[in-house]
Coordinates of C-alpha atoms and ligand atoms in Angstrom, one line a residue:
X1 CA -12.9 -4.3 -20.3
X2 CA -11.6 -0.8 -19.8
X3 CA -7.9 -1.2 -19.0
X4 CA -5.3 1.4 -18.2
X5 CA -1.6 0.6 -18.5
X6 CA 1.0 2.9 -16.8
X7 CA 4.5 2.1 -18.1
X8 CA 4.8 1.4 -21.8
X9 CA 8.4 0.2 -21.9
X10 CA 9.2 -3.0 -23.8
X11 CA 7.0 -5.2 -21.7
X12 CA 4.1 -2.7 -21.2
X13 CA 3.9 -1.9 -24.9
X14 CA 3.8 -5.6 -25.8
X15 CA 1.1 -6.3 -23.2
X16 CA -0.9 -3.3 -24.4
X17 CA -0.9 -4.6 -27.9
X18 CA -1.9 -8.1 -26.7
X19 CA -4.8 -6.8 -24.7
X20 CA -6.0 -4.6 -27.6
X21 CA -6.0 -7.7 -29.8
X22 CA -8.1 -9.5 -27.2
X23 CA -10.7 -6.8 -27.7
X24 CA -10.2 -4.6 -24.6
X25 CA -10.3 -0.8 -24.6
X26 CA -6.8 0.1 -23.6
X27 CA -5.6 3.5 -22.4
X28 CA -1.9 4.1 -21.7
X29 CA 0.4 6.6 -19.9
X30 CA 4.1 6.7 -19.7
X31 CA 6.6 9.1 -18.0
X32 CA 8.4 9.5 -21.4
X33 CA 5.6 10.3 -23.8
X34 CA 7.3 9.1 -27.0
X35 CA 7.2 5.5 -25.7
X36 CA 3.4 5.3 -25.9
X37 CA 3.6 5.5 -29.7
X38 CA 3.6 1.7 -30.4
X39 CA 0.6 1.2 -28.2
X40 CA -1.2 4.2 -29.7
X41 CA -0.5 2.9 -33.2
X42 CA -2.1 -0.4 -32.2
X43 CA -5.3 1.5 -31.1
X44 CA -4.6 2.5 -27.4
X45 CA -5.9 5.9 -26.2
X46 CA -3.5 8.2 -24.3
X47 CA -4.2 9.6 -20.8
X48 CA -2.7 13.0 -19.7
X49 CA -1.4 11.7 -16.4
X50 CA -1.3 8.5 -14.3
X51 CA -4.0 10.0 -12.1
X52 CA -6.3 10.5 -15.2
X53 CA -5.5 7.0 -16.4
X54 CA -6.6 5.5 -13.0
X55 CA -9.8 7.5 -12.8
X56 CA -10.9 6.4 -16.4
X57 CA -10.1 2.7 -16.2
X58 CA -11.6 -0.2 -14.3
X59 CA -8.3 -2.3 -14.2
X60 CA -4.9 -0.8 -14.0
X61 CA -1.7 -2.6 -15.1
X62 CA 1.8 -1.5 -14.2
X63 CA 5.1 -3.1 -15.4
X64 CA 8.0 -0.8 -14.4
X65 CA 11.7 -0.9 -13.9
X66 CA 12.0 -0.9 -10.1
X67 CA 10.6 0.2 -6.7
X68 CA 11.6 3.8 -7.4
X69 CA 9.5 3.8 -10.6
X70 CA 6.6 2.2 -8.7
X71 CA 6.9 5.0 -6.1
X72 CA 6.7 7.7 -8.7
X73 CA 4.0 6.2 -10.8
X74 CA 1.7 5.4 -7.9
X75 CA 2.5 8.0 -5.2
X76 CA 3.3 11.2 -7.0
X77 CA 0.8 14.1 -6.9
X78 CA -0.4 13.1 -10.4
X79 CA 0.1 9.4 -9.7
X80 CA -2.2 6.4 -10.0
X81 CA -3.3 6.7 -6.4
X82 CA -3.9 10.5 -6.4
X83 CA -7.6 10.3 -7.2
X84 CA -10.6 8.2 -6.2
X85 CA -9.7 4.5 -7.0
X86 CA -12.2 2.7 -4.8
X87 CA -13.4 -0.6 -6.3
X88 CA -10.6 -0.7 -9.0
X89 CA -8.3 -3.6 -9.6
X90 CA -4.5 -3.0 -9.8
X91 CA -2.3 -5.6 -11.4
X92 CA 1.4 -4.8 -10.6
X93 CA 3.8 -6.8 -12.7
X94 CA 7.3 -5.3 -12.1
X95 CA 10.2 -7.4 -10.9
X96 CA 10.9 -5.9 -7.4
X97 CA 11.4 -7.0 -3.8
X98 CA 8.3 -8.5 -2.0
X99 CA 8.3 -5.7 0.5
X100 CA 7.7 -3.1 -2.3
X101 CA 4.6 -5.1 -3.4
X102 CA 3.4 -5.5 0.2
X103 CA 3.7 -1.8 1.0
X104 CA 1.8 -0.9 -2.2
X105 CA -0.9 -3.5 -1.4
X106 CA -1.5 -2.0 2.0
X107 CA -2.0 1.5 0.4
X108 CA -4.2 0.2 -2.3
X109 CA -6.4 -1.7 0.2
X110 CA -6.6 1.4 2.4
X111 CA -8.2 3.2 -0.7
X112 CA -10.8 0.5 -1.1
X113 CA -9.2 -1.0 -4.2
X114 CA -7.8 -4.5 -4.9
X115 CA -4.4 -5.6 -6.0
X116 CA -2.8 -8.7 -7.6
X117 CA 1.0 -8.7 -7.9
X118 CA 1.9 -10.7 -11.0
X119 CA 5.6 -10.4 -12.1
X120 CA 6.2 -12.5 -15.1
X121 CA 8.6 -14.9 -16.8
X122 CA 9.1 -14.6 -20.5
X123 CA 10.2 -11.6 -22.5
X124 CA 8.7 -9.3 -25.2
X125 CA 7.7 -12.0 -27.7
X126 CA 5.7 -14.1 -25.1
X127 CA 4.2 -10.8 -23.8
X128 CA 3.0 -9.9 -27.3
X129 CA 1.5 -13.4 -27.8
X130 CA -0.1 -13.8 -24.3
X131 CA 2.3 -16.6 -23.4
X132 CA 4.0 -15.2 -20.2
X133 CA 4.5 -17.2 -17.0
X134 CA 2.5 -15.3 -14.3
X135 CA 3.7 -15.6 -10.7
X136 CA 0.9 -14.1 -8.8
X137 CA 0.4 -13.1 -5.2
X138 CA -3.0 -12.0 -4.0
X139 CA -6.0 -12.7 -1.7
X140 CA -8.7 -14.9 -3.0
X141 CA -11.1 -12.2 -4.2
X142 CA -8.6 -10.1 -6.0
X143 CA -7.1 -13.2 -7.7
X144 CA -10.5 -14.5 -8.9
X145 CA -11.3 -11.1 -10.3
X146 CA -7.9 -10.8 -12.1
X147 CA -7.6 -14.4 -13.4
X148 CA -9.5 -14.0 -16.7
X149 CA -7.3 -11.1 -17.7
X150 CA -4.1 -12.8 -16.4
X151 CA -5.1 -15.8 -18.6
X152 CA -5.1 -13.6 -21.6
X153 CA -1.6 -12.4 -20.8
X154 CA -0.1 -15.7 -19.6
X155 CA 0.2 -19.3 -20.8
X156 CA 0.3 -20.2 -17.1
X157 CA -0.6 -18.4 -14.0
X158 CA 0.8 -19.8 -10.8
X159 CA -0.6 -18.4 -7.6
X160 CA 2.3 -18.4 -5.2
X161 CA 0.6 -17.1 -2.0
X162 CA -0.4 -13.6 -0.7
X163 CA 1.0 -10.4 -2.1
X164 CA 4.8 -10.6 -1.9
X165 CA 4.9 -14.4 -2.7
X166 CA 4.9 -13.7 -6.5
X167 CA 7.8 -11.3 -6.2
X168 CA 9.8 -13.8 -4.1
X169 CA 9.1 -16.5 -6.8
X170 CA 10.0 -14.2 -9.6
X171 CA 13.4 -13.3 -8.1
X172 CA 14.1 -17.0 -7.6
X173 CA 13.1 -17.9 -11.1
X174 CA 15.5 -15.3 -12.6
X175 CA 18.5 -16.4 -10.5
X176 CA 19.4 -19.6 -12.4
X177 CA 18.4 -18.0 -15.7
X178 CA 20.8 -15.1 -15.3
X179 CA 23.6 -17.2 -13.9
X180 CA 23.1 -19.5 -16.8
X181 CA 24.0 -16.9 -19.4
X182 CA 27.4 -16.2 -17.7
X183 CA 28.0 -20.0 -17.0
X184 CA 27.2 -20.9 -20.6
X185 CA 29.6 -18.2 -21.9
X186 CA 32.3 -19.6 -19.6
X187 CA 31.6 -23.1 -21.0
X188 CA 32.0 -21.6 -24.6
X189 CA 35.3 -20.1 -23.6
X190 CA 36.5 -23.5 -22.4
X191 CA 35.7 -25.2 -25.7
X192 CA 36.9 -22.4 -28.0
X193 CA 40.2 -24.2 -29.0
X194 CA 38.1 -27.1 -30.4
X195 CA 37.0 -24.9 -33.3
X196 CA 33.4 -26.1 -33.4
X197 CA 30.9 -24.2 -35.5
X198 CA 28.7 -22.1 -33.3
X199 CA 25.4 -23.7 -34.3
X200 CA 26.8 -27.2 -33.8
X201 CA 28.1 -26.3 -30.3
X202 CA 24.8 -24.8 -29.2
X203 CA 22.8 -27.7 -30.6
X204 CA 25.1 -30.1 -28.7
X205 CA 24.7 -28.2 -25.4
X206 CA 20.9 -28.2 -25.8
X207 CA 21.2 -32.0 -25.7
X208 CA 23.1 -32.1 -22.4
X209 CA 21.9 -32.0 -18.8
X210 CA 23.4 -28.5 -18.4
X211 CA 21.4 -27.0 -21.4
X212 CA 18.8 -24.6 -19.8
X213 CA 15.3 -24.2 -21.3
X214 CA 16.3 -20.7 -22.4
X215 CA 19.1 -22.1 -24.5
X216 CA 16.7 -24.5 -26.2
X217 CA 14.2 -21.6 -26.8
X218 CA 16.8 -19.2 -28.1
X219 CA 19.4 -21.5 -29.6
X220 CA 19.3 -19.9 -33.1
X221 CA 20.0 -16.4 -31.7
X222 CA 22.7 -17.6 -29.3
X223 CA 24.5 -19.4 -32.2
X224 CA 24.2 -16.2 -34.4
X225 CA 25.7 -14.1 -31.6
X226 CA 28.6 -16.6 -31.1
X227 CA 29.1 -16.5 -34.9
X228 CA 29.4 -12.7 -34.7
X229 CA 26.1 -12.0 -36.4
X230 CA 23.3 -9.5 -35.6
X231 CA 20.6 -10.7 -33.3
X232 CA 18.2 -7.7 -33.4
X233 CA 17.0 -5.4 -30.6
X234 CA 17.6 -6.5 -27.0
X235 CA 14.5 -7.7 -25.0
X236 CA 16.0 -8.7 -21.6
X237 CA 19.3 -6.8 -21.5
X238 CA 22.4 -7.1 -19.3
X239 CA 21.5 -3.9 -17.3
X240 CA 18.0 -5.4 -16.5
X241 CA 19.8 -8.5 -15.3
X242 CA 22.1 -6.4 -13.1
X243 CA 19.0 -4.8 -11.6
X244 CA 17.5 -8.2 -10.9
X245 CA 20.7 -9.5 -9.4
X246 CA 21.0 -6.5 -7.0
X247 CA 17.4 -7.0 -6.0
X248 CA 18.0 -10.8 -5.2
X249 CA 21.1 -10.0 -3.2
X250 CA 19.3 -7.2 -1.2
X251 CA 16.4 -9.6 -0.5
X252 CA 18.7 -12.5 0.6
X253 CA 20.8 -10.1 2.8
X254 CA 17.7 -8.7 4.4
X255 CA 16.9 -12.3 5.4
X256 CA 20.4 -13.0 6.7
X257 CA 22.0 -15.0 4.0
X258 CA 24.2 -14.6 0.9
X259 CA 23.9 -15.7 -2.8
X260 CA 27.5 -16.4 -3.8
X261 CA 26.8 -17.4 -7.4
X262 CA 24.5 -14.4 -8.0
X263 CA 27.0 -12.1 -6.4
X264 CA 29.9 -13.2 -8.6
X265 CA 27.8 -12.9 -11.7
X266 CA 26.9 -9.3 -10.7
X267 CA 30.6 -8.5 -10.4
X268 CA 31.2 -9.9 -13.9
X269 CA 28.1 -8.0 -15.3
X270 CA 29.1 -4.7 -13.7
X271 CA 32.5 -5.0 -15.4
X272 CA 30.6 -5.8 -18.7
X273 CA 28.4 -2.7 -18.2
X274 CA 31.5 -0.6 -17.5
X275 CA 32.9 -1.9 -20.8
X276 CA 29.8 -0.6 -22.6
X277 CA 27.9 -3.8 -22.8
X278 CA 24.9 -2.9 -20.6
X279 CA 22.4 -2.9 -23.4
X280 CA 23.2 -6.3 -24.9
X281 CA 20.5 -9.0 -24.8
X282 CA 21.0 -12.2 -22.9
X283 CA 21.6 -14.2 -26.1
X284 CA 24.7 -12.1 -26.7
X285 CA 26.2 -12.6 -23.2
X286 CA 27.9 -15.9 -24.0
X287 CA 29.6 -14.4 -27.0
X288 CA 30.7 -11.4 -24.9
X289 CA 32.1 -13.8 -22.2
X290 CA 34.1 -15.7 -24.9
X291 CA 35.6 -12.4 -26.2
X292 CA 36.3 -11.3 -22.6
X293 CA 38.1 -14.6 -21.8
X294 CA 40.2 -14.4 -25.0
X295 CA 41.4 -11.0 -23.9
X296 CA 42.3 -12.1 -20.4
Ligands
NAP1 N1 12.3 -7.2 -20.7 C1 12.0 -8.4 -20.2 O1 12.3 -9.4 -20.9 C2 11.3 -8.6 -18.9 C3 10.7 -9.9 -18.7 C4 10.0 -10.1 -17.5 C5 9.9 -9.1 -16.5 N2 10.5 -7.9 -16.8 C6 10.4 -6.8 -15.8 O2 9.4 -5.9 -16.3 C7 9.7 -4.6 -15.8 C8 9.8 -3.7 -17.1 O3 10.8 -4.2 -17.9 P1 11.0 -3.6 -19.4 O4 12.0 -4.6 -20.1 O5 9.7 -3.4 -20.1 O6 11.7 -2.3 -19.1 P2 11.8 -0.9 -20.0 O7 11.6 -1.2 -21.4 O8 13.1 -0.3 -19.6 O9 10.5 -0.1 -19.4 C9 10.6 0.4 -18.1 C10 9.3 1.2 -17.8 O10 9.4 1.7 -16.4 C11 9.3 3.1 -16.5 N3 10.1 3.8 -15.5 C12 11.4 3.5 -15.2 N4 11.8 4.4 -14.2 C13 10.8 5.2 -13.9 C14 10.6 6.3 -13.0 N5 11.6 6.6 -12.2 N6 9.4 6.9 -13.0 C15 8.4 6.5 -13.9 N7 8.5 5.5 -14.7 C16 9.7 4.9 -14.8 C17 9.8 3.5 -17.9 O11 9.3 4.8 -18.2 P3 10.2 5.7 -19.2 O12 9.9 5.2 -20.6 O13 9.8 7.1 -18.9 O14 11.7 5.4 -18.8 C18 9.1 2.3 -18.7 O15 7.7 2.6 -18.9 C19 11.0 -4.7 -15.0 O16 10.7 -4.8 -13.7 C20 11.6 -6.0 -15.6 O17 12.5 -6.5 -14.6 C21 11.2 -7.6 -18.0

């Protein structure tokens, strides 16, 4: 299939490499041109603009930071929707509020094209291996058309309802995940005087009712971080988590309720970012919380 990917950040690059490996012809475009290099090295072609990308591809995939990025990539004069896109399929995978996906879906439908929103769980590694968790929102026809491709990107695709439902589910899935990193760090601060070795502590917590799946999946890296060792480049960093927390809080407030746990973690993470920690991966957050607590 002829696929265009607009947005080759961490996730977009990994997805491009995965789809090339699956045998698709992939063309990419990114606002910052240098970030297309990894995808190009893996065999992707480069488009001169998002509009050119959309004209040349049958299916367009976007995975971008936020609603502002969606606005620029789709709606600018050289954006994805600038040219004739009738009959094309758009798969929008960013983590944003449902209203952003619904507004985009209406514009895409008005142009005679189809859309599936499919924000994902899982980070760069699962994206590279086609093992994401897809949380889709779409009408029947668009979903059926997108499903074979989604199955190449995801270990599981859960159709949550019409467009907007996937975004709602994605924000919900990330809430306990993000709160967990802070909560686990606070737990580590509590047990610090016991003097346990980091690997033993993490292993013990993975065997408790409070040990989240993410701890089980990333135990070795969390233990390394707690032991003060290097854990490699960040995949899902603290600044991205702050963005997701703000998005959850906006969504809840627009519907008339509060999210006290998410709100207090955002305060803690804003302070961490102000202290220069915005780029750290989730696996390093517990170690940061222990250091922060020791300094209090
Ligand atoms: N990283 C993860 O583990 C993970 C997991 C699941 C879902 N997600 C979600 O996936 C999305 C992408 O995450 P990521 O980690 O791949 O982020 P990233 O590496 O920071 O990449 C973000 C992408 O969005 C583009 N972008 C940002 N602002 C833009 C703007 N104003 N105009 C045009 N393009 C813009 C960036 O282009 P430039 O290169 O020009 O900045 C880049 O292509 C986010 O919604 C995130 O919440 C991430």
